[in-house]
CSV table of C-alpha atoms in Angstrom, one decimal:
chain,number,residue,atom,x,y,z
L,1,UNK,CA,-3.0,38.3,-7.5
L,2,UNK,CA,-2.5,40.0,-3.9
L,3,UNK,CA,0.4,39.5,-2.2
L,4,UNK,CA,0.4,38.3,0.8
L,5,UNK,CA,3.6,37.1,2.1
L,6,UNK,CA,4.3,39.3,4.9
L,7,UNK,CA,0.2,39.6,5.6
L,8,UNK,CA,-0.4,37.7,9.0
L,9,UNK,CA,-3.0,35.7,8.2
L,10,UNK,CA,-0.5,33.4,6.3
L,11,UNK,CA,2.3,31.2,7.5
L,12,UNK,CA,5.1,30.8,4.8
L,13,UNK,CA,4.9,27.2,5.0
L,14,UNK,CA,0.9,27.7,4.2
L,15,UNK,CA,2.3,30.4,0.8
L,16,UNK,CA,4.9,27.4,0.0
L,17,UNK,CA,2.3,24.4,-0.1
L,18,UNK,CA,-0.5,26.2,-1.6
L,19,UNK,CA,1.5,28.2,-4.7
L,20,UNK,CA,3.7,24.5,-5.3
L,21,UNK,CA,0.2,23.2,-5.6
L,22,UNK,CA,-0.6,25.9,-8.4
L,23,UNK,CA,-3.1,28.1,-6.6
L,24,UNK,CA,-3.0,31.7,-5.9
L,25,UNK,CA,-3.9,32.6,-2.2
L,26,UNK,CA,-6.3,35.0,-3.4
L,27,UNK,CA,-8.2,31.4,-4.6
L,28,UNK,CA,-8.3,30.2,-1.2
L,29,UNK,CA,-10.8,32.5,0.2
L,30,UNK,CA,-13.0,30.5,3.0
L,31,UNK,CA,-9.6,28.4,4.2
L,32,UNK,CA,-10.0,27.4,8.0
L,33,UNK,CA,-7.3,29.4,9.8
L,34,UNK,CA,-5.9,27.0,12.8
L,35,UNK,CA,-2.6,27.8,13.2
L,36,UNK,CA,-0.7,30.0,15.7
L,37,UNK,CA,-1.9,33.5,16.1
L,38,UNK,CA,-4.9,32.4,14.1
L,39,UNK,CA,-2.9,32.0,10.4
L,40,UNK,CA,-3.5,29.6,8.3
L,41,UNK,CA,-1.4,26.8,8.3
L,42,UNK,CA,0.4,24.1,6.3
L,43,UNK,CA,-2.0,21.6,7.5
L,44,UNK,CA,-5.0,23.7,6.4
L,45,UNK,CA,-4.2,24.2,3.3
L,46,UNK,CA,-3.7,20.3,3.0
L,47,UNK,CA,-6.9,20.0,4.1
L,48,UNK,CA,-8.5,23.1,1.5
L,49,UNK,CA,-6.5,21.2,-1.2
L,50,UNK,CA,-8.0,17.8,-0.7
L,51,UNK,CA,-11.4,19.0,-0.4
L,52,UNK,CA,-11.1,21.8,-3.5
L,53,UNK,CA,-8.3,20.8,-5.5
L,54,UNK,CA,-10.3,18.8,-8.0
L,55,UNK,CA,-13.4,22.2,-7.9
L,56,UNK,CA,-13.4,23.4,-11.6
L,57,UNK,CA,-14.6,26.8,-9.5
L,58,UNK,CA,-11.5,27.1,-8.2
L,59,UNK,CA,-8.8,28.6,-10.8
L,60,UNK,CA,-5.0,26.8,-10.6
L,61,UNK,CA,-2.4,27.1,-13.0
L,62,UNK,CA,-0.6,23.9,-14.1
L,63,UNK,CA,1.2,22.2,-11.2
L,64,UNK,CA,5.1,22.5,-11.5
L,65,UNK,CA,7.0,19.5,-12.7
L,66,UNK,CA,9.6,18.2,-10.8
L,67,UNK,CA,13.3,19.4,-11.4
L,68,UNK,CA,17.0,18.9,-10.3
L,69,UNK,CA,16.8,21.8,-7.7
L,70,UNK,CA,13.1,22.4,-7.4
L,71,UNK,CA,10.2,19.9,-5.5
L,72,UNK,CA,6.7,19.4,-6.3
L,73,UNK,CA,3.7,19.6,-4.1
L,74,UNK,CA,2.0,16.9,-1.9
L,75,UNK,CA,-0.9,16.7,-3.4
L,76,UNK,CA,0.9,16.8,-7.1
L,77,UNK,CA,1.8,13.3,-6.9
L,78,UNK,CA,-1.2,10.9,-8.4
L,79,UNK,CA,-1.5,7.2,-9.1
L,80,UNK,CA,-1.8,7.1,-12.9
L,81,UNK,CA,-2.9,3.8,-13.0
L,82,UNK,CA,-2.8,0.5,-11.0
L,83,UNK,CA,-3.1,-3.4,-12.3
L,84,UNK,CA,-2.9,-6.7,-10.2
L,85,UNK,CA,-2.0,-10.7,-11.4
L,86,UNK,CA,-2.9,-13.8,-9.4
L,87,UNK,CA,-1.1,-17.4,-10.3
L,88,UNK,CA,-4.1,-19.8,-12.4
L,89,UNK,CA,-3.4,-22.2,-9.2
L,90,UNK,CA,-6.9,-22.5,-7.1
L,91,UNK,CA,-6.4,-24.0,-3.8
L,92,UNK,CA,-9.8,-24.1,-2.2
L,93,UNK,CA,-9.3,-24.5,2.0
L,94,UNK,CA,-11.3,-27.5,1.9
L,95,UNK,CA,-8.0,-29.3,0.1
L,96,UNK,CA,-5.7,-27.9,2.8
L,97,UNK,CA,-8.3,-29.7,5.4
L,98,UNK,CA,-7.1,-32.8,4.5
L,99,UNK,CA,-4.0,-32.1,6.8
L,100,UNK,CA,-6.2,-31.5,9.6
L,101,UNK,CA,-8.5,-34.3,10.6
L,102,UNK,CA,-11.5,-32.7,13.0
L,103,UNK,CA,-11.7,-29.3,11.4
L,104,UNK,CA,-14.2,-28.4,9.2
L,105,UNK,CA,-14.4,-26.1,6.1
L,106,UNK,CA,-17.5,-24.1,7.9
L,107,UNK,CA,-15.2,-23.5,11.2
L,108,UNK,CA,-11.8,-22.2,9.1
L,109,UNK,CA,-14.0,-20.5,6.7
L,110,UNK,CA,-15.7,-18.7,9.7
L,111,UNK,CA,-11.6,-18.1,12.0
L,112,UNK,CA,-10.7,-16.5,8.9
L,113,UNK,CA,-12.6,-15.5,5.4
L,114,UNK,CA,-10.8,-17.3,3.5
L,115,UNK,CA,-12.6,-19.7,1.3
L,116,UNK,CA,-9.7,-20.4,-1.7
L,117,UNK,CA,-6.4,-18.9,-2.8
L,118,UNK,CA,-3.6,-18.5,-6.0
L,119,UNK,CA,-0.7,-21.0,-5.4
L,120,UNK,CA,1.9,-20.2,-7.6
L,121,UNK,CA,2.9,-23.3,-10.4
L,122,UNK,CA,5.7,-24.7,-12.1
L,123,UNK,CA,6.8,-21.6,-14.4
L,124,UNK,CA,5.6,-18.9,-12.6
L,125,UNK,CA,7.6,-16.6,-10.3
L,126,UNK,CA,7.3,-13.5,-8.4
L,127,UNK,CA,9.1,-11.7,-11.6
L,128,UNK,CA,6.5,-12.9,-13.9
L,129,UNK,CA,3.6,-12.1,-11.8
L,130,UNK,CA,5.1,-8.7,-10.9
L,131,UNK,CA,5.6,-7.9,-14.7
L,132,UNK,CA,2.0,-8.8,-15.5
L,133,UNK,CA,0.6,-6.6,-12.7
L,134,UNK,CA,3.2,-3.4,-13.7
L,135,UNK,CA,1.9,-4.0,-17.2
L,136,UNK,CA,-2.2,-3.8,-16.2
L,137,UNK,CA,-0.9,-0.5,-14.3
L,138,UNK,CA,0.4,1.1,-17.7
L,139,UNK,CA,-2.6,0.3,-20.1
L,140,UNK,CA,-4.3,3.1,-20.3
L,141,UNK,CA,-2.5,5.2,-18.4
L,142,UNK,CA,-1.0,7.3,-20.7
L,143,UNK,CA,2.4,6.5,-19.8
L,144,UNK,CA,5.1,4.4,-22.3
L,145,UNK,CA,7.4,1.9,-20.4
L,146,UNK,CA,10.1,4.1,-21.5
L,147,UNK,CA,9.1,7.4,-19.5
L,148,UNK,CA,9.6,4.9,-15.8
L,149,UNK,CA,12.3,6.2,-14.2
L,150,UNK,CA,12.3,4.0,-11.1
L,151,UNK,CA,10.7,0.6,-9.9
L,152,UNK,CA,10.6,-0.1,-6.5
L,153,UNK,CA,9.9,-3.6,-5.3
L,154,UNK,CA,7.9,-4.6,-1.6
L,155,UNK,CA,8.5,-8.4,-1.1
L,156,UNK,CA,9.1,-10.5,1.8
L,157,UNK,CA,10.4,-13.0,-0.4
L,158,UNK,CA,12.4,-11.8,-3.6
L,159,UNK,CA,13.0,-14.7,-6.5
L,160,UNK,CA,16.4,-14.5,-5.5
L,161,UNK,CA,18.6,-12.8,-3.0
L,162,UNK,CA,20.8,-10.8,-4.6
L,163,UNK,CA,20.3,-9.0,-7.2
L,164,UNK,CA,17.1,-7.4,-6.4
L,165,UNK,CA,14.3,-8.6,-7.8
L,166,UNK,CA,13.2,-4.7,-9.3
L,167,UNK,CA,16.0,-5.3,-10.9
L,168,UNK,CA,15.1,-8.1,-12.8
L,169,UNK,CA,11.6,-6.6,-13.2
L,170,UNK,CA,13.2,-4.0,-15.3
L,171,UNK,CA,14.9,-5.9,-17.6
L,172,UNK,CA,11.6,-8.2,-17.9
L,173,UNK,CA,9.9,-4.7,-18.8
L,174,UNK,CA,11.7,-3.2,-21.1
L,175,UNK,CA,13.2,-0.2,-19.0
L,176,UNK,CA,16.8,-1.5,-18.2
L,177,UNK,CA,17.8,2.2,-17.3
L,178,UNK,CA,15.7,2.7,-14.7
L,179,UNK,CA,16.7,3.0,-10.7
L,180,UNK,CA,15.7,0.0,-8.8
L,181,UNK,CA,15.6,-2.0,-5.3
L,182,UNK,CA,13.9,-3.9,-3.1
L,183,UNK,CA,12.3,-3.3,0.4
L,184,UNK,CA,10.9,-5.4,2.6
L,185,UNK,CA,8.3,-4.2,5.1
L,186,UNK,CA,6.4,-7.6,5.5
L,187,UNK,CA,2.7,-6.7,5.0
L,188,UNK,CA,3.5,-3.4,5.4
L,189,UNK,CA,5.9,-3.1,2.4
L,190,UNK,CA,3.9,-1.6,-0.1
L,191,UNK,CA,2.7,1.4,1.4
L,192,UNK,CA,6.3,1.7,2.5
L,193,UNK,CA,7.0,1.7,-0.9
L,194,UNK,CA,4.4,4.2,-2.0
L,195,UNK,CA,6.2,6.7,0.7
L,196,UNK,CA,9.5,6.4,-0.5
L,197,UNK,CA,8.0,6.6,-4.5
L,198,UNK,CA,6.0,9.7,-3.9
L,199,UNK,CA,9.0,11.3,-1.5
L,200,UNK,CA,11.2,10.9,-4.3
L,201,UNK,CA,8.8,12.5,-6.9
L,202,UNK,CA,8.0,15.3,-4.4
L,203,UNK,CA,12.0,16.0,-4.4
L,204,UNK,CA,12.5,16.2,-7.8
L,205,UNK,CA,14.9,12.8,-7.9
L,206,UNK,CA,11.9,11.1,-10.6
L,207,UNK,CA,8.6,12.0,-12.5
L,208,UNK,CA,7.2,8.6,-13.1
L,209,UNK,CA,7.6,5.5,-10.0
L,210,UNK,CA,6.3,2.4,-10.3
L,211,UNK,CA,5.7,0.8,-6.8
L,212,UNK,CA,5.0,-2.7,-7.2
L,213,UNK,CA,5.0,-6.2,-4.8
L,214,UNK,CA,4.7,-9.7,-5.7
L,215,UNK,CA,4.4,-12.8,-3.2
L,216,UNK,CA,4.8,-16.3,-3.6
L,217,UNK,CA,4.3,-17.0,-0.1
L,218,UNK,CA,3.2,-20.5,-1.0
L,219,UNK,CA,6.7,-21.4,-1.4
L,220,UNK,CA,7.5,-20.9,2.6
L,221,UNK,CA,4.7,-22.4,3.9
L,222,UNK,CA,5.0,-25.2,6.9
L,223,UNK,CA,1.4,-27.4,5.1
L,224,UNK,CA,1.1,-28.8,8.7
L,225,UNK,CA,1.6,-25.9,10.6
L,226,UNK,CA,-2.4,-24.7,11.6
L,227,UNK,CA,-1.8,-21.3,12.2
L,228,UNK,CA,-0.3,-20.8,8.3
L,229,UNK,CA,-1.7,-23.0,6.1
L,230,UNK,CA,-5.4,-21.7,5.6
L,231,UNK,CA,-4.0,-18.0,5.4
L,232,UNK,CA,-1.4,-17.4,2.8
L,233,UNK,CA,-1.7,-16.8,-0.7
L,234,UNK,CA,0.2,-15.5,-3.9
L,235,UNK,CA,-0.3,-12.5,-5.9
L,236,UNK,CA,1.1,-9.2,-7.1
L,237,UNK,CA,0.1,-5.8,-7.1
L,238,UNK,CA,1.4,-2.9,-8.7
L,239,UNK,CA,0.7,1.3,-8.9
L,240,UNK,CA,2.4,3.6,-11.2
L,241,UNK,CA,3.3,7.4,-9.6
L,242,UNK,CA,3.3,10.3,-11.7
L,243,UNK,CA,3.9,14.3,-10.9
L,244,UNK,CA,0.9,15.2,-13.0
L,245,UNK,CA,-1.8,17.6,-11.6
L,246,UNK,CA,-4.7,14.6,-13.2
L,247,UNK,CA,-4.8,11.4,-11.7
L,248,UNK,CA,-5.7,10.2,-8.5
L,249,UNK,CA,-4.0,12.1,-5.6
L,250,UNK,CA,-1.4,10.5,-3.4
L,251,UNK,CA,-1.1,11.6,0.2
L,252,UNK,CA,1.5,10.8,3.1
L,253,UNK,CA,1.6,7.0,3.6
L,254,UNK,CA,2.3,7.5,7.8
L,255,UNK,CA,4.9,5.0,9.3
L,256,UNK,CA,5.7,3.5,12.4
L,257,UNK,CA,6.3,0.2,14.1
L,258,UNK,CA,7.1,-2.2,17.3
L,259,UNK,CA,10.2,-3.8,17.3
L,260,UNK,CA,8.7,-5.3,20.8
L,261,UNK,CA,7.0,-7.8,18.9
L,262,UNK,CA,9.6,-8.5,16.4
L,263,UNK,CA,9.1,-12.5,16.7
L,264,UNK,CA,5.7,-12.4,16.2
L,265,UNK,CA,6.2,-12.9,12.7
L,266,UNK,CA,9.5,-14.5,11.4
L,267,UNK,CA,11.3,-16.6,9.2
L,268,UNK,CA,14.6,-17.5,10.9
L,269,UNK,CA,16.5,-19.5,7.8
L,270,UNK,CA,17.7,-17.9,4.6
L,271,UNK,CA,19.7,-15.0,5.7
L,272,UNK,CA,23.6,-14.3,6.9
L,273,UNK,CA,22.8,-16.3,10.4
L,274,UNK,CA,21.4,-19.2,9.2
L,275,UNK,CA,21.5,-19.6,5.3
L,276,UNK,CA,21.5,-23.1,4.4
L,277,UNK,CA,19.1,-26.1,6.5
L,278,UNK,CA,20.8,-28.6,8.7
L,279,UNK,CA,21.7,-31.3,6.5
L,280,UNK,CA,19.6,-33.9,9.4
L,281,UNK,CA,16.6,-31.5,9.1
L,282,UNK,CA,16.5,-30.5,12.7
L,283,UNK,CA,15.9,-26.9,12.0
L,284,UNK,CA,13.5,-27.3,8.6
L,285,UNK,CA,11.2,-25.4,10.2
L,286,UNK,CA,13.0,-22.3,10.3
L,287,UNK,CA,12.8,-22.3,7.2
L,288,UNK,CA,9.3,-21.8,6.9
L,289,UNK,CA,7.0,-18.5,7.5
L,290,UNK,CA,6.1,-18.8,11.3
L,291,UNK,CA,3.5,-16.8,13.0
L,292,UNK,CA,1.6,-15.9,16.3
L,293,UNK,CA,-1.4,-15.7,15.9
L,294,UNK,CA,-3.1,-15.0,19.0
L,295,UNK,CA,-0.5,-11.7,19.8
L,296,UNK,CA,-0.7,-10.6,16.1
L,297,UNK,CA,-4.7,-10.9,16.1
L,298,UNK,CA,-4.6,-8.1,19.5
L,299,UNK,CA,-1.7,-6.0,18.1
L,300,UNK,CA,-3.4,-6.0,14.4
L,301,UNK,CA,-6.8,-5.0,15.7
L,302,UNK,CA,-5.4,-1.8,17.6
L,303,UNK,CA,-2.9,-1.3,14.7
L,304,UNK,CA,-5.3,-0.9,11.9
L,305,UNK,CA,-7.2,1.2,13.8
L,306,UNK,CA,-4.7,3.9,14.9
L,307,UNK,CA,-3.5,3.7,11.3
L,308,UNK,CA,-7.2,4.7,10.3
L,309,UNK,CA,-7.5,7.4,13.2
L,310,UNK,CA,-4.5,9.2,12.5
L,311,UNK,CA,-5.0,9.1,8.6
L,312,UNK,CA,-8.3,11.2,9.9
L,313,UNK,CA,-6.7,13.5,11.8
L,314,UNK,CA,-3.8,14.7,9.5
L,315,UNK,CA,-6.4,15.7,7.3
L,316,UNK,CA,-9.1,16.6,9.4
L,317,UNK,CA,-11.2,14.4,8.5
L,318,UNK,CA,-14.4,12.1,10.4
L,319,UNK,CA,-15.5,8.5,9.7
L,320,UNK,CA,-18.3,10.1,7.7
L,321,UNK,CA,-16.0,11.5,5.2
L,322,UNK,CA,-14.6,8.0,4.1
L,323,UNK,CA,-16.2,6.2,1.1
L,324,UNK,CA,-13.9,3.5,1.0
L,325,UNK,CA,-11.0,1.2,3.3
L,326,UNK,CA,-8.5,-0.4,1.2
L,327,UNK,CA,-7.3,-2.7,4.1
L,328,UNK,CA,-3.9,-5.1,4.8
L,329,UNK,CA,-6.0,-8.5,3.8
L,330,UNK,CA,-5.0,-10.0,7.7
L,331,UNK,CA,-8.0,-11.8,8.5
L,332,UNK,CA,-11.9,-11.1,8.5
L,333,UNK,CA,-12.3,-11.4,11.9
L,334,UNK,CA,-10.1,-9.1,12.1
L,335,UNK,CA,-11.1,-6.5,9.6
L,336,UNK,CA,-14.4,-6.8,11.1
L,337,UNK,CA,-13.1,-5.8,14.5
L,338,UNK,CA,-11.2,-2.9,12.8
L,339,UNK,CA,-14.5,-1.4,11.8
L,340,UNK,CA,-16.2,-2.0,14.7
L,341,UNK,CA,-13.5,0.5,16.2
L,342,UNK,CA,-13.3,3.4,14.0
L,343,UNK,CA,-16.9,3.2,13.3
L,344,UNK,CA,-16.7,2.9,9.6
L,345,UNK,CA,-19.3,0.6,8.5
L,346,UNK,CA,-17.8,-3.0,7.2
L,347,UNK,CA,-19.5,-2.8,3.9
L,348,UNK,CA,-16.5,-0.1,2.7
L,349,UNK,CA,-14.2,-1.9,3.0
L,350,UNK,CA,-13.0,-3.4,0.2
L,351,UNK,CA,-12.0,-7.2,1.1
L,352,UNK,CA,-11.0,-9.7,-1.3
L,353,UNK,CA,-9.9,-12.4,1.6
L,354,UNK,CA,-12.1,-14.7,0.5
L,355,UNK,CA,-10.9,-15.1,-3.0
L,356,UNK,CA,-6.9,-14.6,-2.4
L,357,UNK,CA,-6.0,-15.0,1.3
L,358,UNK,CA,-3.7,-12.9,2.7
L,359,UNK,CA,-1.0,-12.4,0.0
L,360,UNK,CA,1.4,-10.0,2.5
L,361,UNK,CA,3.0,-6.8,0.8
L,362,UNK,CA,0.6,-7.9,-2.2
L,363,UNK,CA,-2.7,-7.7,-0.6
L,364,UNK,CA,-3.8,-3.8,-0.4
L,365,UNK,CA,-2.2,-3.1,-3.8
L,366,UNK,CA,-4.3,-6.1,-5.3
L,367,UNK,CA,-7.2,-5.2,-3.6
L,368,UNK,CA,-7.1,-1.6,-5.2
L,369,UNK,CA,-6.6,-3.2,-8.5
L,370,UNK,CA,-9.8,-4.9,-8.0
L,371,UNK,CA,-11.4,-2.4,-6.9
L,372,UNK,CA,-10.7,-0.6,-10.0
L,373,UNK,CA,-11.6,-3.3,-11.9
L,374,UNK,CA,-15.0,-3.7,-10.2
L,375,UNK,CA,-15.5,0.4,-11.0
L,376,UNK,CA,-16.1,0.6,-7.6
L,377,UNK,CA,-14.4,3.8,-6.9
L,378,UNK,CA,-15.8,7.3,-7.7
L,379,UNK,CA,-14.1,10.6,-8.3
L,380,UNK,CA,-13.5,12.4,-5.4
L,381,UNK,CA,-14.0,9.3,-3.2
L,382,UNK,CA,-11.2,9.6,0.1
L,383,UNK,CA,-9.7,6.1,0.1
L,384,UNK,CA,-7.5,5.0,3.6
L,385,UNK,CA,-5.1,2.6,3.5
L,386,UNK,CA,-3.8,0.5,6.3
L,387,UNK,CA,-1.9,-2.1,7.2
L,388,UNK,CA,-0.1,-3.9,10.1
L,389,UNK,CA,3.4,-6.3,9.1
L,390,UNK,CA,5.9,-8.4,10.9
L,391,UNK,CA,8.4,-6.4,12.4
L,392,UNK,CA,5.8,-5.2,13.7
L,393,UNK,CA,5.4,-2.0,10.9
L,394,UNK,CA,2.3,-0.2,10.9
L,395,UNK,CA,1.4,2.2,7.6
L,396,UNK,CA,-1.5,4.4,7.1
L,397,UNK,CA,-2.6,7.1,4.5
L,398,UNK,CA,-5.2,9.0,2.2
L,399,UNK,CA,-5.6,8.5,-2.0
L,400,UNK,CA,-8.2,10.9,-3.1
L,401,UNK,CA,-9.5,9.4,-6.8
């Protein structure tokens, strides 16, 4: 191979990214050179590798496995499999009408999508849920629950509050070993989670992550409260991270937030400032998932679509080049806005609203898994994520299958 380290054309970042990523530069003949001076950058070859890095014209040696001292490259870490469980509850929104006199299933069904959801039962838990979606993940993957070296849990609402709930997911699994916690992100929390799982297989801390959420928002709901009781659902979701050169590749998940509209979505009882309800049941309510809806519905619609836009631009990519959106479940009307925006027709994205609600941290991860399940997905299709969450938390990011 020609070396090329002290040839200009190359930054070293550029050398770095594309040999971790088991190329040669002398494979990379045709890469766009943006960079200073005209070099080709670290965010070009990004770009060359998502566009050529599955080309069987294109030679690569095996991508390097992660070690103690060593780090593997971005586009190294894939999703080896995903799975998703739902409770056997139905609770179709013409039931939950029966709280509201003078609305009608046509006018809820048109505010919001949503036609039924999965209410969680007696028996059931976020745990059990969680384990069933982990283990649809591993079938077929190729990978034993022994070789899981981490579980990382998105929930708004964990089984219990201490220990964390991964916790008890690995002991339900089989893989008592394994590194766990919790994180809470609100809807958010997921691709949080599939950040921090791919940041610690890129740094050589794990080889095999499983990033899973699991919601029994059902459990917090206010069944008078209009703004709630039509949207929530339960489910879980689950993806397992590998550092294996097959698979489907795993991009950066962006993050960012607006702690200026932290109240729009809260749940004041339960923690250290107030744990336990007023014995009178003057403050019940706080113990309930509240919401805003008319500032979340503005915030949302601009937030999904900045996640969307800069998801493009860090890989230099135009609406045209997505097949698919694998969107935060919010709200149709929303969603529909959303594409009306970034100019991505409404027919890719993949919405299961009407079937599930919005489950929170569950609802992108269980909308992959059904996607999957559907075959839907081709290889090579460029998959965006996004999603907007209390706080507020904004996520955004790229899966190449």
């Amino acid at each position: 191979a020609t070396e090329v380290e002290d040839a200009p054309k190359w930054t070293p970042l550029a050398i770095k990214l594309l040999r971790e990523a088991g190329f040669e530069p002398a494979a990379a003949d045709g890469i766009a050179a943006t960079g200073p001076g005209g070099r080709v950058s670290g965010d070009d070859v990004e770009r060359w590798l998502s566009d050529h890095g599955n080309d069987a014209s294109v030679t690569a040696t095996p991508a390097p496995a992660p070690t103690e001292a060593g780090t593997v490259a971005d586009d190294t870490v894939q999703i080896a499999g995903v799975g998703y469980a739902v409770p056997r509850n139905i609770r179709p929104t013409s039931e939950i009408l029966k709280a509201f006199p003078g609305r009608t299933e046509e006018e809820m069904i048109k505010l919001t999508g949503i036609k039924e959801r999965r209410y969680a039962g007696p028996g059931e838990s976020a745990t059990s849920l969680a384990a069933t979606a982990v283990r649809h993940a591993l079938e077929g993957s190729g990978v034993e629950v022994g070789a899981i070296d981490g579980i990382i849990m998105a929930t708004i609402l964990p089984d219990q509050p201490v220990p964390a709930m991964a916790s008890a997911l690995a002991r339900e699994l089989g893989c008592p070993k394994a590194f766990a916690f919790d994180l809470n992100a609100a809807c958010s929390g997921w691709l949080y989670a599939l950040e921090v799982g791919r940041s610690l297989i890129r740094s050589g801390s794990a080889r095999t992550v499983v990033v899973v959420t699991a919601e029994l928002t059902s459990r917090i709901l206010n069944p008078n409260d209009y703004e709630t009781a039509f949207l929530l659902g339960d489910g879980a979701g689950a993806a397992l991270l590998t550092a294996s050169p097959g698979g489907h590749r795993l991009h950066r998940m962006g993050m960012s937030g607006n702690a200026l509209q932290f109240d729009a979505i809260r749940r004041l009882g339960g923690g250290a400032s107030r744990p336990f309800p007023d014995p009178t049941g003057i403050d019940q309510k706080d113990f309930f998932l509240q919401i805003d809806g008319a500032a979340v519905f503005k915030s949302a619609i601009t937030g999904f679509a900045d996640q969307i836009e800069q998801t493009l631009g860090r890989h230099g990519l135009s609406p045209g080049d997505i097949a698919w959106i694998v969107p935060h479940q919010a709200n149709e009307r929303i969603l529909r806005a959303v594409s009306k925006r970034v100019g991505i027709a409404y027919e890719k994205f993949v919405v299961t609203i009407a079937k599930y609600g919005n489950t929170s941290a569950a609802s992108i991860s269980m909308a992959l898994g059904w996607a999957v399940e559907e075959g839907i997905f081709q290889p090579g299709d460029r998959i965006v994520f996004c999603s907007v969450g209390g706080g507020l938390t904004y996520s955004g990011g790229l899966l190449v299958w």
